[in-house]
Amino acid sequence: MIKNRLIGPFTQLLTMDNIPLKGSLNDSQLEIIPDGGVVVCEGKIVKVGNYDLLGDEFGDRNTVIDYIEHEMVLIPGMIDPHTHICWAGSRANDYALRLAGKSYLEIALGGGGIGDTVQKTRVATAMELEASLTERAINYLRNGVTTIEVKSGYCLNTEGELKLLEVIGKTNKKLAVDLVSTCLAAHIKPADFRGSQSEYLNNVVKELLPEIKRRNLSNRIDIYIDKGAFTTAEAQVYLNQARKLGFDLVIHGDQFTEGGVAVACELGALSVDHLEMMNDYEIKLLAGSNVIPIVLPGSSLGLGGRFAPARKLLDAGCSLAIGSDWNPGSAPMGDLLLQTALLGIFEKMTMAESLAGITFRAARALGLSDRGVLKVGNLGDMAGFPVADYREIIYHQGSLNPSVVWKRGARETL
Ligand code: NIG
Ligand code: FE
């Protein structure tokens, strides 16, 4: 007989339920259950509520008790909606050059940048890539992140991009943490492609995308719109073709130059990510659309640049998700909670806005409605922090780690 698992009691249980997808949030909008508990069965939440009452209802022989002895705050497992964690090599040299005053674009033109990681990732074996991806994903799970979006984009040829997506798929099957794959073959045009930018993208549409569909490797397509990457016009053609093939669309936009937001809104992308350079007109445009902005404070910290205008976006009525952008170049840190806390203090985001950005709203940015909120029917993905007040989580600026993480209701060994 299938057993229920009653988990608790938690000093505070933050459900993140009944929060609007868009707009600013007050901390008083957070649903906090004191002395809370969760019942999980077959990986999904069966009930959330007062621990003692749940004990009365479920405390029979068909229930396993996962008893929490110490004070603990429970939140939904965190979701990182934007990473590039399938890569080989290091870009410490790029970082040293940035410290010496060179810009991201100058470094790329001088032989560093994305092209450098492409060279190293192309020659790495699938086994090597799987090992480093596994290490990064497990590290994330330890930090309470239970779903991670992972982009390809560091091989930029058909064979190599398939290698990356296969590695992401295989690692996803192997680990408890969920990896959501995205094809970023449109990262930049690789140095060895003989032809124009449009010809490169055309080639991706003809050769790579059908194969991704055939092997069921991803249903998401990303493109980097910027100086040194692709233009808005090139992106429009590419994304329209990808959409016809049935892919969901996401965009790297407005990191160094404006323009990506309009494309995202026109084509109905799921999200537009980065946004450090976005203007007020684009904020309005986004507020009137269903596109979710994903801001990436890790990239601002890695480049020493400005944060995306998170406060303005929320005040204008936009949703707001937060991703780490973890990658070897612009965002080498890979600590979502720390970055969320820093973004919050500089942009004046409430605890509710910060937490929603890495749970409920991050799930929606990935088009997922079965996680990010602790409610009946959702996955039992949860992170427990050894504190009595949920505000300690952001207050500690990333230095407080969860003491227990559950994925689909099962305790992970940390
Ligand atoms: O999101 N800007 C484009 N792509 C990545 C950086 C990739 C890299 O530098 O390797 C980003 O910041
Ligand atoms: Fe990125």
Coordinates of C-alpha atoms and ligand atoms in Angstrom, one line a residue:
M1 CA 0.0 0.0 0.0
I2 CA 1.3 3.5 -0.9
K3 CA 2.2 5.4 2.2
N4 CA 1.6 9.1 3.0
R5 CA 4.5 11.0 4.5
L6 CA 3.7 13.6 7.1
I7 CA 6.4 16.2 7.4
G8 CA 6.7 18.7 10.2
P9 CA 6.1 20.5 12.5
F10 CA 7.6 23.7 11.0
T11 CA 7.8 26.9 13.0
Q12 CA 6.6 28.7 9.9
L13 CA 5.4 27.2 6.6
L14 CA 5.4 29.7 3.7
T15 CA 3.1 28.4 1.0
M16 CA 3.7 31.2 -1.6
D17 CA 0.0 30.5 -2.5
N18 CA -2.6 33.1 -3.5
I19 CA 0.0 35.6 -4.7
P20 CA -0.6 37.5 -8.0
L21 CA 1.7 36.7 -10.9
K22 CA 2.2 40.3 -11.7
G23 CA 3.0 43.5 -9.7
S24 CA 4.5 44.6 -6.5
L25 CA 4.0 42.6 -3.3
N26 CA 3.8 43.4 0.4
D27 CA 5.1 40.9 3.0
S28 CA 1.6 40.8 4.5
Q29 CA 0.5 39.0 1.3
L30 CA 2.6 36.0 2.3
E31 CA 0.6 33.1 3.6
I32 CA 2.4 31.8 6.7
I33 CA 1.2 28.8 8.6
P34 CA 2.6 28.6 12.1
D35 CA 3.3 25.1 13.4
G36 CA 2.7 23.9 9.9
G37 CA 3.0 20.5 8.3
V38 CA 2.8 18.9 4.8
V39 CA 1.5 15.5 3.7
V40 CA 3.1 14.1 0.6
C41 CA 2.2 11.0 -1.3
E42 CA 3.9 9.7 -4.4
G43 CA 5.9 12.9 -4.7
K44 CA 3.0 15.2 -4.6
I45 CA 1.4 17.3 -1.9
V46 CA -1.8 15.9 -0.5
K47 CA -2.4 18.5 2.2
V48 CA -0.9 21.5 3.8
G49 CA -2.0 22.9 7.2
N50 CA -1.5 22.8 11.0
Y51 CA 0.8 19.9 11.9
D52 CA -1.3 18.6 14.8
L53 CA -4.5 18.6 12.8
L54 CA -2.7 16.8 10.0
G55 CA -1.5 14.3 12.6
D56 CA -5.1 13.7 13.7
E57 CA -6.2 13.2 10.1
F58 CA -3.3 11.2 8.7
G59 CA -1.6 9.7 11.8
D60 CA -2.6 6.1 11.1
R61 CA -0.5 3.1 10.1
N62 CA -0.4 4.2 6.5
T63 CA 1.6 7.3 7.3
V64 CA 5.3 7.7 7.8
I65 CA 6.3 10.6 10.0
D66 CA 9.2 12.8 8.9
Y67 CA 9.5 14.6 12.2
I68 CA 11.3 17.9 12.5
E69 CA 12.8 18.3 15.9
H70 CA 14.2 21.8 15.7
E71 CA 12.9 25.2 14.7
M72 CA 12.6 25.4 10.9
V73 CA 11.0 27.5 8.2
L74 CA 9.7 25.7 5.2
I75 CA 9.5 27.3 1.7
P76 CA 8.9 25.8 -1.7
G77 CA 12.1 24.4 -3.3
M78 CA 13.7 27.3 -5.2
I79 CA 13.7 27.5 -9.0
D80 CA 16.5 29.0 -11.0
P81 CA 14.9 29.9 -14.4
H82 CA 18.1 30.8 -16.2
T83 CA 21.5 29.1 -16.2
H84 CA 24.2 27.9 -18.6
I85 CA 25.8 25.3 -16.3
C86 CA 26.8 22.8 -19.0
W87 CA 30.2 24.0 -20.0
A88 CA 33.9 23.1 -19.8
G89 CA 37.0 25.2 -18.9
S90 CA 37.4 28.4 -16.9
R91 CA 37.3 32.0 -17.9
A92 CA 39.4 33.3 -14.9
N93 CA 41.5 35.0 -17.5
D94 CA 38.5 37.0 -18.7
Y95 CA 37.7 38.0 -15.2
A96 CA 41.3 39.2 -14.6
L97 CA 41.0 41.3 -17.8
R98 CA 37.7 42.8 -16.5
L99 CA 39.4 43.6 -13.2
A100 CA 42.1 45.4 -15.3
G101 CA 39.4 47.5 -16.9
K102 CA 38.5 45.7 -20.2
S103 CA 34.9 45.3 -21.1
Y104 CA 33.0 42.1 -21.8
L105 CA 32.8 42.9 -25.5
E106 CA 36.5 43.9 -25.8
I107 CA 37.5 40.6 -24.1
A108 CA 35.2 38.6 -26.6
L109 CA 36.8 40.4 -29.6
G110 CA 40.3 39.6 -28.2
G111 CA 39.7 35.9 -28.2
G112 CA 38.1 35.4 -24.8
G113 CA 34.3 35.4 -24.1
I114 CA 31.8 32.9 -25.3
G115 CA 34.0 31.8 -28.2
D116 CA 36.7 30.6 -25.7
T117 CA 34.2 28.5 -23.8
V118 CA 32.9 27.1 -27.1
Q119 CA 36.4 25.8 -28.0
K120 CA 36.8 24.1 -24.6
T121 CA 33.3 22.7 -24.5
R122 CA 33.5 21.3 -28.1
V123 CA 36.5 19.1 -27.2
A124 CA 35.1 18.0 -23.8
T125 CA 33.6 14.5 -23.8
A126 CA 30.0 13.9 -22.9
M127 CA 31.3 12.1 -19.7
E128 CA 33.4 15.1 -18.7
L129 CA 30.4 17.5 -19.2
E130 CA 28.1 15.2 -17.3
A131 CA 30.5 15.1 -14.4
S132 CA 30.8 18.9 -14.1
L133 CA 27.1 19.4 -14.7
T134 CA 26.2 16.9 -12.0
E135 CA 28.5 18.6 -9.5
R136 CA 26.9 22.0 -10.2
A137 CA 23.4 20.6 -10.0
I138 CA 24.0 18.7 -6.7
N139 CA 25.6 21.8 -5.2
Y140 CA 22.4 23.7 -6.2
L141 CA 20.1 21.0 -4.7
R142 CA 22.1 21.4 -1.4
N143 CA 21.3 25.1 -1.5
G144 CA 17.6 24.4 -1.8
V145 CA 17.2 24.8 -5.6
T146 CA 15.1 21.9 -6.8
T147 CA 14.5 23.0 -10.4
I148 CA 17.2 24.4 -12.7
E149 CA 16.8 25.6 -16.3
V150 CA 20.0 24.7 -18.3
K151 CA 20.9 26.1 -21.7
S152 CA 23.1 24.6 -24.4
G153 CA 25.0 27.2 -26.4
Y154 CA 28.6 26.4 -25.9
C155 CA 29.2 24.2 -28.9
L156 CA 27.3 26.0 -31.6
N157 CA 27.3 23.3 -34.2
T158 CA 24.7 20.6 -34.8
E159 CA 26.7 17.7 -33.3
G160 CA 27.9 19.7 -30.3
E161 CA 24.6 21.2 -29.4
L162 CA 23.0 17.8 -29.5
K163 CA 25.8 16.5 -27.3
L164 CA 25.0 19.2 -24.7
L165 CA 21.3 18.6 -24.8
E166 CA 21.8 14.9 -24.5
V167 CA 24.1 15.4 -21.5
I168 CA 21.5 17.7 -19.8
G169 CA 18.7 15.1 -20.5
K170 CA 20.8 12.2 -19.2
T171 CA 21.8 14.2 -16.0
N172 CA 18.2 15.1 -15.4
K173 CA 17.2 11.5 -15.5
K174 CA 20.0 10.5 -13.1
L175 CA 19.5 13.2 -10.4
A176 CA 16.6 14.1 -8.2
V177 CA 16.8 17.8 -9.1
D178 CA 14.9 18.7 -12.3
L179 CA 16.8 20.2 -15.2
V180 CA 14.7 22.0 -17.8
S181 CA 16.7 22.2 -21.0
T182 CA 16.8 25.1 -23.5
C183 CA 18.5 25.2 -26.9
L184 CA 20.7 28.3 -27.1
A185 CA 22.4 27.5 -30.5
A186 CA 21.6 31.1 -31.2
H187 CA 24.1 32.3 -28.6
I188 CA 26.5 33.9 -31.2
K189 CA 27.6 32.9 -34.7
P190 CA 30.6 30.6 -34.1
A191 CA 34.0 31.7 -35.5
D192 CA 34.3 28.7 -37.8
F193 CA 30.9 29.1 -39.5
R194 CA 31.4 30.3 -43.1
G195 CA 28.4 32.5 -43.9
S196 CA 26.3 35.3 -42.6
Q197 CA 24.4 35.5 -39.3
S198 CA 21.1 34.7 -41.0
E199 CA 22.7 31.7 -42.8
Y200 CA 23.9 30.4 -39.5
L201 CA 20.4 30.7 -37.9
N202 CA 18.9 29.1 -41.0
N203 CA 21.2 26.2 -40.7
V204 CA 20.1 25.8 -37.0
V205 CA 16.5 25.8 -38.1
K206 CA 17.1 23.2 -40.9
E207 CA 19.6 20.9 -39.2
L208 CA 19.4 21.2 -35.5
L209 CA 15.8 22.0 -34.4
P210 CA 14.1 19.1 -36.2
E211 CA 16.6 16.7 -34.6
I212 CA 16.0 18.2 -31.1
K213 CA 12.3 17.6 -31.7
R214 CA 12.9 14.1 -33.0
R215 CA 15.0 13.1 -30.0
N216 CA 12.7 15.0 -27.6
L217 CA 15.6 16.9 -26.1
S218 CA 14.0 20.3 -25.4
N219 CA 10.9 22.3 -26.2
R220 CA 12.5 25.7 -25.5
I221 CA 14.5 28.0 -27.8
D222 CA 16.6 31.0 -26.6
I223 CA 18.4 33.6 -28.7
Y224 CA 20.9 36.3 -27.6
I225 CA 19.9 39.7 -29.0
D226 CA 22.7 42.2 -28.6
K227 CA 25.8 43.8 -30.1
G228 CA 28.2 41.0 -31.0
A229 CA 25.3 38.5 -31.1
F230 CA 22.1 38.7 -33.2
T231 CA 20.0 41.6 -34.3
T232 CA 16.3 42.0 -33.5
A233 CA 15.5 41.4 -37.2
E234 CA 17.5 38.2 -37.3
A235 CA 15.9 37.1 -34.1
Q236 CA 12.4 37.7 -35.4
V237 CA 12.9 35.4 -38.4
Y238 CA 14.5 32.7 -36.3
L239 CA 12.0 32.8 -33.5
N240 CA 9.1 32.7 -35.9
Q241 CA 10.5 29.6 -37.5
A242 CA 11.2 28.0 -34.1
R243 CA 7.6 28.7 -33.0
K244 CA 6.2 27.1 -36.1
L245 CA 8.2 23.9 -35.1
G246 CA 6.4 24.0 -31.8
F247 CA 9.1 25.5 -29.5
D248 CA 8.5 27.9 -26.6
L249 CA 10.5 31.0 -26.9
V250 CA 12.8 32.9 -24.5
I251 CA 15.2 35.7 -25.2
H252 CA 18.4 37.1 -23.8
G253 CA 17.6 40.8 -24.3
D254 CA 18.6 44.3 -23.3
Q255 CA 21.9 43.2 -21.6
F256 CA 24.0 45.9 -23.3
T257 CA 21.6 47.3 -25.9
E258 CA 17.8 47.8 -26.0
G259 CA 15.5 46.0 -28.4
G260 CA 14.9 42.4 -27.1
V261 CA 11.8 43.4 -25.1
A262 CA 9.8 44.4 -28.2
V263 CA 10.6 41.2 -29.9
A264 CA 9.7 39.2 -26.9
C265 CA 6.3 41.0 -26.6
E266 CA 5.5 40.8 -30.2
L267 CA 6.2 37.1 -30.5
G268 CA 4.7 36.1 -27.1
A269 CA 7.9 34.7 -25.6
L270 CA 7.7 33.0 -22.2
S271 CA 10.3 35.3 -20.7
V272 CA 12.8 38.0 -21.6
D273 CA 16.0 37.8 -19.5
H274 CA 18.8 40.2 -18.4
L275 CA 17.2 43.7 -19.0
E276 CA 20.0 45.7 -17.4
M277 CA 19.7 48.4 -20.1
M278 CA 16.0 48.4 -20.6
N279 CA 14.2 51.8 -21.0
D280 CA 10.9 53.1 -19.5
Y281 CA 9.0 52.5 -22.8
E282 CA 10.1 48.8 -22.7
I283 CA 8.9 48.5 -19.1
K284 CA 5.5 49.7 -20.1
L285 CA 5.4 47.3 -23.0
L286 CA 6.3 44.4 -20.8
A287 CA 3.7 45.4 -18.2
G288 CA 1.0 45.2 -20.9
S289 CA 2.1 41.7 -22.0
N290 CA 2.3 38.2 -20.5
V291 CA 6.0 38.0 -21.0
I292 CA 7.8 37.4 -17.7
P293 CA 11.0 39.4 -17.1
I294 CA 13.8 37.4 -15.6
V295 CA 16.5 39.5 -14.0
L296 CA 20.0 38.2 -13.5
P297 CA 21.8 39.9 -10.7
G298 CA 24.7 37.4 -10.9
S299 CA 25.6 38.8 -14.3
S300 CA 25.6 42.4 -12.9
L301 CA 27.9 41.2 -10.1
G302 CA 30.1 39.2 -12.5
L303 CA 30.5 42.1 -14.9
G304 CA 30.5 44.9 -12.3
G305 CA 27.5 46.5 -14.0
R306 CA 24.2 47.9 -13.1
F307 CA 21.2 45.7 -11.9
A308 CA 18.1 45.4 -14.1
P309 CA 15.4 47.9 -12.9
A310 CA 13.6 45.4 -10.7
R311 CA 11.8 48.0 -8.6
K312 CA 10.5 49.9 -11.6
L313 CA 9.3 46.7 -13.3
L314 CA 7.3 45.6 -10.2
D315 CA 5.9 49.1 -9.7
A316 CA 4.8 49.2 -13.4
G317 CA 2.8 46.0 -12.8
C318 CA 5.2 43.4 -14.3
S319 CA 5.9 40.0 -12.9
L320 CA 9.5 39.4 -11.9
A321 CA 11.6 36.2 -11.7
I322 CA 15.2 36.0 -10.7
G323 CA 17.8 33.7 -12.2
S324 CA 21.5 33.2 -11.5
D325 CA 22.7 33.2 -15.1
W326 CA 25.4 30.8 -13.8
N327 CA 28.0 30.6 -16.6
P328 CA 31.7 30.7 -16.9
G329 CA 31.9 34.2 -18.3
S330 CA 29.5 36.9 -17.0
A331 CA 28.2 35.1 -13.9
P332 CA 30.6 32.6 -12.5
M333 CA 29.2 32.6 -8.9
G334 CA 26.2 30.3 -9.0
D335 CA 24.5 31.3 -5.8
L336 CA 20.9 32.2 -6.5
L337 CA 19.9 33.1 -2.9
L338 CA 22.9 35.3 -2.3
Q339 CA 22.2 37.1 -5.6
T340 CA 18.5 37.5 -4.8
A341 CA 19.4 39.1 -1.4
L342 CA 21.8 41.5 -3.0
L343 CA 19.4 42.5 -5.7
G344 CA 16.7 43.0 -3.1
I345 CA 18.8 45.4 -0.9
F346 CA 19.9 47.5 -3.9
E347 CA 16.6 47.6 -5.7
K348 CA 14.5 47.8 -2.6
M349 CA 12.4 44.7 -3.2
T350 CA 10.3 43.3 -0.4
M351 CA 11.0 39.9 1.1
A352 CA 7.8 38.7 -0.6
E353 CA 8.9 40.0 -4.1
S354 CA 12.3 38.4 -3.6
L355 CA 11.0 35.0 -2.5
A356 CA 8.3 35.0 -5.2
G357 CA 11.0 35.7 -7.8
I358 CA 12.8 32.4 -7.0
T359 CA 9.7 30.3 -6.4
F360 CA 6.2 30.9 -7.8
R361 CA 7.1 33.5 -10.4
A362 CA 10.2 31.6 -11.5
A363 CA 8.1 28.5 -12.0
R364 CA 5.7 30.5 -14.2
A365 CA 8.6 32.0 -16.2
L366 CA 9.4 28.4 -17.1
G367 CA 5.7 27.7 -17.9
L368 CA 5.5 25.3 -14.9
S369 CA 2.4 25.4 -12.7
D370 CA 3.2 22.3 -10.6
R371 CA 5.8 23.8 -8.4
G372 CA 6.9 27.0 -6.7
V373 CA 3.9 27.0 -4.4
L374 CA 3.2 24.6 -1.5
K375 CA -0.4 23.5 -2.3
V376 CA -2.4 20.3 -3.0
G377 CA -1.4 18.6 -6.2
N378 CA 2.0 20.3 -6.5
L379 CA 5.3 18.5 -6.3
G380 CA 6.7 18.0 -2.8
D381 CA 9.8 20.2 -3.6
M382 CA 10.7 22.0 -0.4
A383 CA 13.6 23.7 1.4
G384 CA 13.8 23.9 5.3
F385 CA 15.9 26.6 6.9
P386 CA 17.0 26.2 10.5
V387 CA 15.4 29.5 11.7
A388 CA 12.1 30.5 13.3
D389 CA 11.3 33.6 11.1
Y390 CA 11.2 33.4 7.3
R391 CA 12.8 36.8 7.0
E392 CA 16.1 35.4 8.3
I393 CA 16.5 33.7 4.9
I394 CA 16.9 36.9 2.9
Y395 CA 18.5 38.8 5.8
H396 CA 21.5 36.4 5.9
Q397 CA 22.3 37.4 2.3
G398 CA 22.9 33.8 1.2
S399 CA 25.0 32.7 4.1
L400 CA 22.1 30.7 5.6
N401 CA 21.8 27.3 4.0
P402 CA 18.8 24.9 4.2
S403 CA 19.3 22.1 6.7
V404 CA 16.9 19.8 4.9
V405 CA 15.8 19.7 1.2
W406 CA 13.0 17.5 -0.1
K407 CA 12.5 16.7 -3.7
R408 CA 9.2 15.1 -4.6
G409 CA 8.7 14.5 -0.9
A410 CA 11.9 12.6 -0.3
R411 CA 14.6 13.9 1.9
E412 CA 17.8 14.6 0.1
T413 CA 21.1 13.7 1.7
L414 CA 23.0 17.0 1.9
Ligands
NIG1 O1 23.6 35.4 -20.2 N1 25.1 37.3 -22.6 C1 25.0 36.2 -23.1 N2 25.2 35.0 -22.6 C2 25.6 34.7 -21.2 C3 27.0 34.8 -21.0 C4 27.8 33.7 -21.6 C5 29.2 33.8 -21.4 O2 29.8 34.8 -21.2 O3 29.8 32.7 -21.5 C6 24.8 35.6 -20.3 O4 25.4 36.6 -19.7
FE2 FE 22.3 34.0 -19.8

